[in-house]
Coordinates of C-alpha atoms and ligand atoms in Angstrom, one line a residue:
M112 CA 20.1 11.7 -30.0
T113 CA 21.2 8.4 -28.3
K114 CA 20.2 7.9 -24.8
A115 CA 22.7 7.1 -22.0
I116 CA 22.9 3.4 -21.7
H117 CA 23.9 1.8 -18.4
V118 CA 25.1 -1.7 -18.2
I119 CA 25.5 -3.9 -15.1
R120 CA 27.7 -6.9 -15.8
N121 CA 27.8 -10.3 -14.2
V122 CA 24.9 -9.8 -11.8
E123 CA 25.1 -12.7 -9.4
T124 CA 21.3 -13.2 -9.5
I125 CA 18.8 -11.5 -11.7
V126 CA 15.1 -12.1 -11.0
V127 CA 13.9 -12.2 -14.5
Y128 CA 10.4 -12.4 -15.9
D129 CA 9.7 -15.6 -17.8
E130 CA 7.2 -15.0 -20.6
K131 CA 6.3 -18.7 -20.9
T132 CA 5.3 -19.2 -17.3
G133 CA 4.1 -15.6 -16.7
T134 CA 6.2 -15.4 -13.5
H135 CA 9.7 -14.8 -12.2
A136 CA 12.8 -17.0 -12.3
Y137 CA 16.4 -16.8 -11.2
L138 CA 19.1 -16.0 -13.8
S139 CA 22.7 -16.3 -12.7
D140 CA 25.7 -14.2 -13.8
G141 CA 23.7 -12.2 -16.4
D142 CA 24.2 -8.7 -17.8
I143 CA 21.5 -6.1 -17.9
A144 CA 21.5 -2.9 -20.0
F145 CA 19.0 -0.1 -19.8
D146 CA 18.5 3.6 -20.6
D147 CA 16.1 6.0 -18.9
N148 CA 13.1 4.5 -20.6
A149 CA 13.4 0.7 -20.9
I150 CA 15.4 -2.4 -20.3
L151 CA 17.3 -3.0 -23.5
H152 CA 19.0 -6.3 -22.7
V153 CA 18.9 -9.0 -20.0
G154 CA 20.7 -12.3 -20.3
G155 CA 24.3 -13.2 -21.5
P156 CA 27.1 -10.8 -22.2
Y157 CA 25.9 -7.4 -23.5
E158 CA 27.9 -6.3 -26.5
G159 CA 26.2 -3.1 -27.5
P160 CA 27.3 0.5 -26.8
F161 CA 27.1 2.0 -23.3
E162 CA 28.0 5.1 -21.4
R163 CA 28.2 3.6 -17.9
E164 CA 29.3 0.2 -16.7
E165 CA 29.5 -1.4 -13.3
Q166 CA 29.9 -4.9 -11.9
G167 CA 27.0 -6.8 -10.4
R168 CA 28.9 -9.6 -8.5
G169 CA 27.5 -10.1 -5.0
R170 CA 24.2 -8.5 -6.0
M171 CA 20.7 -9.6 -6.7
L172 CA 18.7 -7.5 -9.1
L173 CA 15.0 -7.6 -8.2
P174 CA 12.0 -6.1 -9.9
G175 CA 10.7 -2.9 -8.2
F176 CA 7.8 -3.5 -5.9
V177 CA 4.4 -2.1 -6.7
N178 CA 2.5 -0.9 -3.6
I179 CA -1.1 -0.5 -4.6
H180 CA -2.5 0.9 -1.3
C181 CA -0.8 3.3 1.1
H182 CA -1.8 6.5 2.9
S183 CA 0.4 9.5 3.6
D184 CA -1.6 12.4 5.2
E185 CA -1.7 12.0 9.0
E186 CA -0.8 8.3 9.0
P187 CA 3.0 8.7 9.6
L188 CA 2.0 10.9 12.6
S189 CA -0.3 8.3 14.2
K190 CA 2.6 5.9 14.9
G191 CA 2.6 4.4 18.3
I192 CA -0.5 6.0 19.7
F193 CA -3.5 3.7 19.3
D194 CA -1.8 0.4 18.6
D195 CA -3.3 -1.2 21.7
M196 CA -6.7 0.3 21.3
G197 CA -9.9 -0.8 19.7
T198 CA -13.7 -0.4 20.1
A199 CA -14.9 -3.6 21.6
A200 CA -18.5 -3.2 20.2
L201 CA -17.0 -2.6 16.7
W202 CA -15.2 -5.9 16.6
G203 CA -12.1 -4.4 18.1
Q204 CA -11.5 -2.0 15.2
A205 CA -9.7 1.2 16.3
M206 CA -10.3 3.2 13.1
Y207 CA -13.7 4.7 13.8
E208 CA -13.3 5.8 17.4
Y209 CA -9.6 6.4 17.7
S210 CA -7.8 7.0 14.4
T211 CA -10.3 9.7 13.4
L212 CA -8.9 11.8 16.3
I213 CA -5.5 12.1 14.6
E214 CA -5.1 15.5 13.0
I215 CA -2.3 16.8 10.9
S216 CA -1.3 20.5 10.5
E217 CA -1.2 21.7 6.9
E218 CA 2.5 22.5 7.2
A219 CA 3.3 18.9 8.1
R220 CA 1.8 17.3 5.1
E221 CA 4.8 17.5 2.9
A222 CA 7.1 16.1 5.6
S223 CA 4.6 13.3 6.4
L224 CA 4.6 12.3 2.7
T225 CA 8.4 12.5 2.5
V226 CA 8.7 10.2 5.5
M227 CA 6.3 7.7 3.9
L228 CA 8.1 7.8 0.5
G229 CA 11.5 7.3 2.2
D230 CA 10.4 4.3 4.1
L231 CA 8.7 2.7 1.2
I232 CA 11.5 3.3 -1.3
R233 CA 14.2 2.0 0.9
S234 CA 12.2 -1.2 1.2
G235 CA 12.3 -1.6 -2.6
V236 CA 9.1 0.1 -3.7
T237 CA 9.3 1.8 -7.1
T238 CA 5.6 2.3 -7.8
L239 CA 3.0 3.3 -5.2
V240 CA -0.6 4.4 -4.9
D241 CA -1.0 7.1 -2.3
I242 CA -4.6 7.5 -1.1
A243 CA -4.8 10.8 0.6
G244 CA -6.3 14.3 0.6
P245 CA -5.0 16.6 -2.1
H246 CA -2.6 19.4 -1.0
D247 CA -0.2 21.7 -2.9
A248 CA 2.9 19.8 -2.1
W249 CA 1.5 16.4 -3.1
L250 CA 2.3 16.0 -6.7
P251 CA 5.6 18.0 -6.6
T252 CA 6.8 15.8 -3.7
L253 CA 5.8 12.6 -5.3
A254 CA 7.6 13.7 -8.5
K255 CA 10.7 14.8 -6.7
S256 CA 11.0 11.4 -4.9
G257 CA 11.8 9.9 -8.3
A258 CA 9.4 7.0 -7.7
R259 CA 6.5 6.1 -10.0
A260 CA 3.5 7.3 -8.1
Y261 CA -0.3 7.3 -8.4
A262 CA -2.2 10.0 -6.6
A263 CA -5.5 8.7 -5.4
P264 CA -7.3 11.7 -3.9
G265 CA -10.0 10.5 -1.5
F266 CA -13.5 11.9 -1.3
R267 CA -16.6 10.9 0.6
E268 CA -20.0 12.3 1.6
A269 CA -20.3 10.8 5.1
R270 CA -18.0 11.0 8.1
W271 CA -17.8 8.5 10.8
H272 CA -19.0 9.3 14.3
V273 CA -18.8 6.9 17.2
E274 CA -21.4 7.6 20.0
A275 CA -20.4 6.3 23.5
S276 CA -17.9 3.8 22.2
H277 CA -20.5 1.4 20.8
R278 CA -22.5 2.8 17.9
L279 CA -21.0 3.8 14.5
E280 CA -23.0 6.6 12.9
Y281 CA -22.7 8.3 9.5
R282 CA -22.9 12.1 9.3
W283 CA -23.8 13.0 5.7
D284 CA -22.9 16.2 4.0
H285 CA -23.5 15.7 0.3
A286 CA -22.5 19.2 -0.8
R287 CA -19.1 18.8 0.9
G288 CA -18.7 15.4 -0.6
R289 CA -19.4 16.7 -4.1
E290 CA -16.9 19.5 -3.7
A291 CA -14.3 17.0 -2.7
Y292 CA -15.2 14.8 -5.6
E293 CA -14.7 17.7 -8.1
R294 CA -11.4 18.6 -6.5
A295 CA -10.3 15.0 -6.6
L296 CA -11.0 14.7 -10.4
A297 CA -9.0 17.8 -11.1
C298 CA -6.1 16.3 -9.1
V299 CA -6.4 13.0 -11.0
D300 CA -6.2 14.9 -14.3
A301 CA -3.2 17.0 -13.1
A302 CA -1.4 13.9 -12.0
G303 CA -2.0 12.3 -15.4
A304 CA -0.7 15.4 -17.2
H305 CA 2.4 15.8 -14.9
P306 CA 5.5 16.7 -16.9
S307 CA 7.6 14.1 -15.0
G308 CA 5.7 11.4 -16.9
R309 CA 6.0 9.2 -13.7
L310 CA 2.7 10.3 -12.1
G311 CA -0.8 9.0 -12.6
G312 CA -4.2 9.5 -11.0
I313 CA -6.7 7.1 -9.6
V314 CA -10.3 7.9 -8.8
S315 CA -10.8 7.1 -5.2
P316 CA -14.1 7.2 -3.4
S317 CA -12.8 6.7 0.2
Q318 CA -15.1 4.0 1.5
V319 CA -17.9 2.0 -0.1
E320 CA -20.3 3.0 2.7
T321 CA -19.4 6.7 3.0
C322 CA -20.5 7.5 -0.6
T323 CA -24.0 7.3 -2.0
S324 CA -24.5 4.7 -4.8
E325 CA -25.1 7.6 -7.2
L326 CA -21.7 9.1 -6.5
L327 CA -20.0 5.6 -6.7
I328 CA -21.5 5.0 -10.1
E329 CA -20.5 8.5 -11.3
A330 CA -17.0 8.0 -10.0
A331 CA -16.7 4.7 -11.8
A332 CA -17.8 6.3 -15.0
A333 CA -15.3 9.1 -14.5
A334 CA -12.5 6.6 -14.1
R335 CA -13.6 4.6 -17.2
S336 CA -13.8 7.7 -19.4
R337 CA -10.2 8.7 -18.3
G338 CA -8.9 5.1 -18.7
V339 CA -7.6 5.1 -15.1
P340 CA -8.2 2.7 -12.2
I341 CA -10.7 3.3 -9.4
T342 CA -10.1 2.2 -5.8
V343 CA -12.3 2.1 -2.8
H344 CA -12.1 0.6 0.7
A345 CA -14.5 -2.2 0.7
A346 CA -15.2 -5.2 3.0
Q347 CA -12.5 -3.7 5.3
T348 CA -14.3 -4.0 8.6
M349 CA -17.1 -5.9 10.2
A350 CA -18.8 -2.6 11.1
E351 CA -18.9 -1.6 7.4
H352 CA -20.1 -5.1 6.4
E353 CA -23.0 -5.0 8.9
E354 CA -23.9 -1.5 7.8
L355 CA -24.1 -2.5 4.1
V356 CA -26.1 -5.6 4.9
R357 CA -28.5 -3.4 7.0
R358 CA -28.8 -0.8 4.2
T359 CA -28.8 -3.0 1.1
G360 CA -29.0 -6.7 2.2
Q361 CA -25.7 -7.2 0.3
T362 CA -22.0 -7.7 1.1
A363 CA -19.7 -5.0 -0.2
V364 CA -18.7 -7.2 -3.2
Q365 CA -22.3 -7.9 -4.2
Y366 CA -23.2 -4.2 -3.7
L367 CA -20.4 -3.1 -6.0
E368 CA -21.5 -5.7 -8.5
S369 CA -25.1 -4.5 -8.3
L370 CA -23.9 -0.9 -9.1
G371 CA -22.0 -2.2 -12.2
I372 CA -18.6 -1.1 -10.7
L373 CA -17.0 -4.5 -10.0
D374 CA -14.6 -4.5 -12.9
D375 CA -11.0 -5.1 -13.9
N376 CA -10.1 -1.5 -13.2
L377 CA -11.4 -1.7 -9.6
I378 CA -9.0 -2.1 -6.7
L379 CA -10.9 -3.0 -3.5
G380 CA -9.0 -1.8 -0.4
H381 CA -8.6 -4.8 1.9
C382 CA -11.6 -6.9 1.0
I383 CA -11.3 -9.1 4.1
F384 CA -14.9 -9.4 5.3
I385 CA -16.5 -11.2 2.3
D386 CA -19.4 -13.6 2.6
S387 CA -17.1 -16.6 3.3
H388 CA -15.1 -15.0 6.1
S389 CA -15.7 -16.8 9.4
W390 CA -16.7 -13.6 11.2
T391 CA -19.4 -12.6 8.8
R392 CA -21.4 -15.8 9.1
Q393 CA -23.2 -15.3 5.8
R394 CA -25.0 -18.4 4.6
H395 CA -23.8 -18.4 1.0
E396 CA -20.5 -18.0 -0.8
A397 CA -20.7 -15.8 -3.9
D398 CA -18.1 -13.0 -3.4
M399 CA -14.9 -14.8 -4.4
A400 CA -16.4 -16.0 -7.6
L401 CA -17.7 -12.5 -8.4
L402 CA -14.3 -11.0 -7.7
A403 CA -12.6 -13.5 -10.0
T404 CA -15.1 -13.3 -12.8
R405 CA -15.0 -9.5 -12.9
G406 CA -11.2 -9.4 -12.8
A407 CA -11.2 -7.0 -9.8
T408 CA -8.1 -6.6 -7.7
V409 CA -7.8 -7.0 -3.9
A410 CA -5.3 -4.6 -2.2
H411 CA -4.1 -6.7 0.7
C412 CA -2.4 -4.9 3.6
P413 CA -1.9 -7.5 6.3
V414 CA 0.3 -5.5 8.8
T415 CA -2.3 -2.9 10.0
F416 CA -5.1 -5.4 10.1
S417 CA -3.3 -8.2 11.8
R418 CA -2.1 -5.6 14.4
S419 CA -5.9 -5.2 15.2
G420 CA -6.4 -9.0 15.3
M421 CA -8.0 -9.3 11.8
I422 CA -6.9 -11.4 9.0
L423 CA -8.0 -12.1 5.4
E424 CA -9.0 -15.8 5.0
S425 CA -6.7 -16.6 3.1
I426 CA -4.6 -15.2 0.3
G427 CA -4.0 -18.7 -1.1
R428 CA -7.7 -19.3 -1.2
Y429 CA -8.3 -16.0 -3.0
R430 CA -5.6 -16.8 -5.5
R431 CA -6.8 -20.3 -6.2
A432 CA -10.2 -18.8 -6.9
G433 CA -8.5 -16.7 -9.6
I434 CA -8.6 -13.4 -7.8
N435 CA -5.8 -10.8 -8.5
V436 CA -4.4 -10.0 -5.1
G437 CA -1.9 -7.2 -4.9
L438 CA -0.1 -5.8 -1.9
G439 CA -0.1 -2.5 -0.1
T440 CA 1.3 -1.2 3.2
D441 CA -1.7 0.9 4.2
S442 CA -0.1 2.8 7.2
Y443 CA 3.2 2.7 9.1
P444 CA 5.8 1.2 9.2
Y445 CA 5.7 1.5 5.3
N446 CA 8.0 -1.4 4.8
M447 CA 7.1 -3.5 1.8
L448 CA 9.4 -6.3 2.6
E449 CA 8.0 -6.5 6.1
E450 CA 4.5 -6.4 4.6
M451 CA 5.4 -9.3 2.3
R452 CA 6.7 -11.4 5.2
R453 CA 3.6 -10.7 7.2
A454 CA 1.4 -11.6 4.2
L455 CA 3.1 -14.9 3.9
I456 CA 2.7 -15.7 7.6
C457 CA -0.9 -14.5 7.8
A458 CA -1.8 -16.6 4.7
R459 CA -0.3 -19.7 6.4
I460 CA -2.1 -19.0 9.7
A461 CA -5.5 -18.2 8.1
G462 CA -5.1 -21.1 5.6
K463 CA -4.0 -23.3 8.5
T464 CA -1.2 -24.8 6.3
V465 CA 2.3 -23.9 5.2
F466 CA 1.1 -24.8 1.7
D467 CA -1.4 -21.9 1.5
L468 CA 1.2 -19.7 -0.2
K469 CA 4.8 -19.8 -1.4
T470 CA 7.6 -17.2 -1.2
A471 CA 7.4 -16.9 -5.0
D472 CA 3.6 -16.1 -4.8
I473 CA 4.4 -13.2 -2.5
L474 CA 6.8 -11.8 -5.0
D475 CA 4.2 -12.2 -7.7
M476 CA 1.7 -10.2 -5.6
A477 CA 4.2 -7.4 -4.8
T478 CA 5.1 -7.0 -8.5
L479 CA 3.0 -8.6 -11.3
A480 CA -0.4 -8.5 -9.5
G481 CA 0.2 -4.8 -8.6
A482 CA 1.1 -4.0 -12.2
K483 CA -2.0 -5.8 -13.4
A484 CA -4.1 -3.8 -11.0
L485 CA -2.8 -0.6 -12.5
G486 CA -3.4 -1.9 -16.1
R487 CA 0.4 -2.0 -16.8
Q488 CA 2.6 -4.6 -18.4
D489 CA 5.8 -2.6 -18.3
I490 CA 6.5 -2.6 -14.6
G491 CA 7.0 -5.2 -11.9
R492 CA 9.2 -7.3 -14.1
I493 CA 12.7 -7.5 -15.5
A494 CA 12.3 -8.1 -19.2
V495 CA 13.4 -6.4 -22.4
G496 CA 11.0 -3.4 -23.1
A497 CA 9.9 -3.1 -19.5
R498 CA 10.7 0.0 -17.5
P499 CA 14.0 -0.1 -15.7
D500 CA 12.6 -0.1 -12.2
F501 CA 14.5 -2.4 -9.9
S502 CA 16.4 -2.7 -6.7
L503 CA 19.9 -4.1 -6.0
V504 CA 20.2 -6.4 -3.0
D505 CA 23.6 -6.9 -1.3
L506 CA 24.0 -10.7 -1.2
N507 CA 27.1 -10.2 1.0
H508 CA 25.2 -8.4 3.8
P509 CA 25.6 -10.2 7.1
A510 CA 21.8 -10.5 7.5
M511 CA 21.7 -12.4 4.2
Q512 CA 24.2 -15.1 5.3
P513 CA 24.4 -17.9 4.5
V514 CA 22.7 -17.6 1.1
Y515 CA 21.0 -20.7 -0.4
D516 CA 17.9 -19.0 -1.7
P517 CA 18.4 -15.2 -1.8
L518 CA 14.7 -14.3 -2.1
R519 CA 13.8 -16.3 1.0
N520 CA 16.7 -14.7 3.0
L521 CA 15.6 -11.3 1.9
L522 CA 11.9 -11.8 2.9
H523 CA 12.3 -13.9 6.0
C524 CA 15.5 -12.3 7.4
A525 CA 17.3 -9.3 6.0
A526 CA 14.4 -7.2 4.6
E527 CA 15.4 -3.6 3.8
R528 CA 18.7 -3.9 5.5
A529 CA 20.1 -5.6 2.4
V530 CA 18.6 -3.3 -0.1
E531 CA 21.5 -1.4 -1.5
A532 CA 20.0 0.8 -4.2
V533 CA 16.7 1.4 -5.8
Y534 CA 16.2 2.5 -9.4
V535 CA 13.3 4.0 -11.3
D536 CA 13.4 4.8 -15.0
G537 CA 17.1 3.7 -14.8
R538 CA 18.0 6.4 -12.3
C539 CA 19.1 5.6 -8.8
I540 CA 16.6 7.2 -6.4
A541 CA 17.9 5.7 -3.1
R542 CA 21.2 4.3 -2.0
H543 CA 22.1 2.6 1.3
G544 CA 18.7 3.5 2.6
R545 CA 19.0 7.2 1.8
L546 CA 16.6 9.0 -0.6
L547 CA 18.5 11.0 -3.2
G548 CA 15.6 13.3 -4.3
L549 CA 14.1 14.3 -1.0
D550 CA 15.4 15.4 2.4
Y551 CA 14.2 12.6 4.6
D552 CA 16.1 13.6 7.8
A553 CA 14.7 17.1 7.6
A554 CA 11.2 15.7 7.2
V555 CA 11.6 13.5 10.3
Q556 CA 12.4 16.6 12.3
V557 CA 9.3 18.3 11.0
I558 CA 7.0 15.5 11.9
R559 CA 8.6 15.2 15.4
E560 CA 7.5 18.8 15.9
A561 CA 4.2 18.3 14.2
S562 CA 3.3 15.4 16.5
K563 CA 3.0 18.0 19.4
F564 CA 0.1 19.6 17.5
T565 CA -1.4 16.2 16.7
T566 CA -1.4 15.0 20.3
S567 CA -2.6 18.3 21.6
R568 CA -5.7 18.1 19.3
I569 CA -6.8 14.6 20.4
A570 CA -8.9 15.6 23.4
A571 CA -10.6 18.4 21.4
N572 CA -11.4 16.0 18.5
D573 CA -12.8 13.3 20.8
P574 CA -16.6 13.7 21.0
R575 CA -16.4 12.8 24.7
G576 CA -13.4 15.1 25.4
R577 CA -11.2 12.3 26.8
S578 CA -7.5 13.1 27.3
L579 CA -4.8 11.4 25.3
S580 CA -3.7 9.4 28.4
E581 CA -7.2 8.2 28.9
L582 CA -7.6 7.3 25.3
A583 CA -4.2 5.7 24.9
P584 CA -2.5 4.8 28.1
L585 CA 1.2 4.2 27.7
S586 CA 2.2 0.6 27.1
L587 CA 4.0 0.5 30.5
P588 CA 3.1 2.3 33.7
S589 CA 5.1 5.4 34.4
K590 CA 7.4 5.2 37.5
R591 CA 8.8 8.3 39.3
L592 CA 12.3 8.2 40.5
S593 CA 10.9 8.7 44.1
D594 CA 8.9 5.5 43.7
R595 CA 11.9 3.3 43.6
Ligands
ZN848 ZN1 -6.5 2.1 3.4

């Protein structure tokens, strides 16, 4: 049986993969032909058989983005609550004292995931790694979205507890951690065996310091035996860095190396506070060389961290050291193009020079580096034999005008506004910002309702019982009409 072949003719700009340089290049006025499995032709006029044909004038065809680190769960519900907060004694990080108070009702999980998927896909994401807690709707919803998705079910043995806003404590429950680990492995296996063929699993100990070294070693062996990646948040905050130094005398990178886990199938979430970061004040520099030698990947998510006043120092430096740096969006706003823009800006601020990173480097990170992290050579590129995962950008969109360099305009100006359609496995999964496989608008209504539960639980979840308005005063004072 012949597969349905789709051809797009005279695409104004195709961002093609150049085998010789191992990176992307512009190709003008080319044809592309693909079926539901692979790109069959990219280049001059396509003269083979086809079932569907369309014109590509006024369009840029861009490889689909690979987001190697994001969280569904309660993250879409945490929008706008604790953005101005932080624990001063924990280097201003809000995660331990504030973000832990956000709770999601079981019924809202599917909607929360749908909102995340919609936001990511409309910004050109075709492959994503969702690090979350397993639930019944997880794999079915990921599959229905039409995206290529990796489920990374988190597990940990310790929970964070902040006492009196200054001390981070770890409350250990090994039995519960073990149970979560077993559930996670079953979920990884189910994702890998999913009939859609577009899902995969990743072993995901949640944080380097909330699992024992025994469990980390076991998890790494489980990932290796399954041939899947492993991901763990590591070197993500100063509090974690100090805790590991106190426990082991090592940085997160050196600790993972000592456990034999630092490898080319490991994705380190964030990896900001390494020994050469200006905040850690270590007296040696070994981490970058270790990361590069072992071929591990850093999942860089600049938006959430820069929002808290933290920055990786710098992407250009990591890349020049030979480290594979991929991109993730972590939490809201789940906009890959905005993440790419912020990554470029943060690199230039941290590197103290415009030369730290180029626009082309950011595209490499959002595509090829992500693919490499997942051990794949068939995504993140437009080349014959690769998966037909791409987006079509409207070069005539007002926000793109005037066009000299379309990639720069997309990243620095138009972002997702100019993304017209997103394809995975040759099938359109979003058009004009609307998901075709999931009901995004209905999901938004569900999370609007669900936020009432979330905000109502905050005081009960706070160890000191503070109210929401005490914990997160509004950004502007409230005036009554009678005050005027
Ligand atoms: Zn994360």
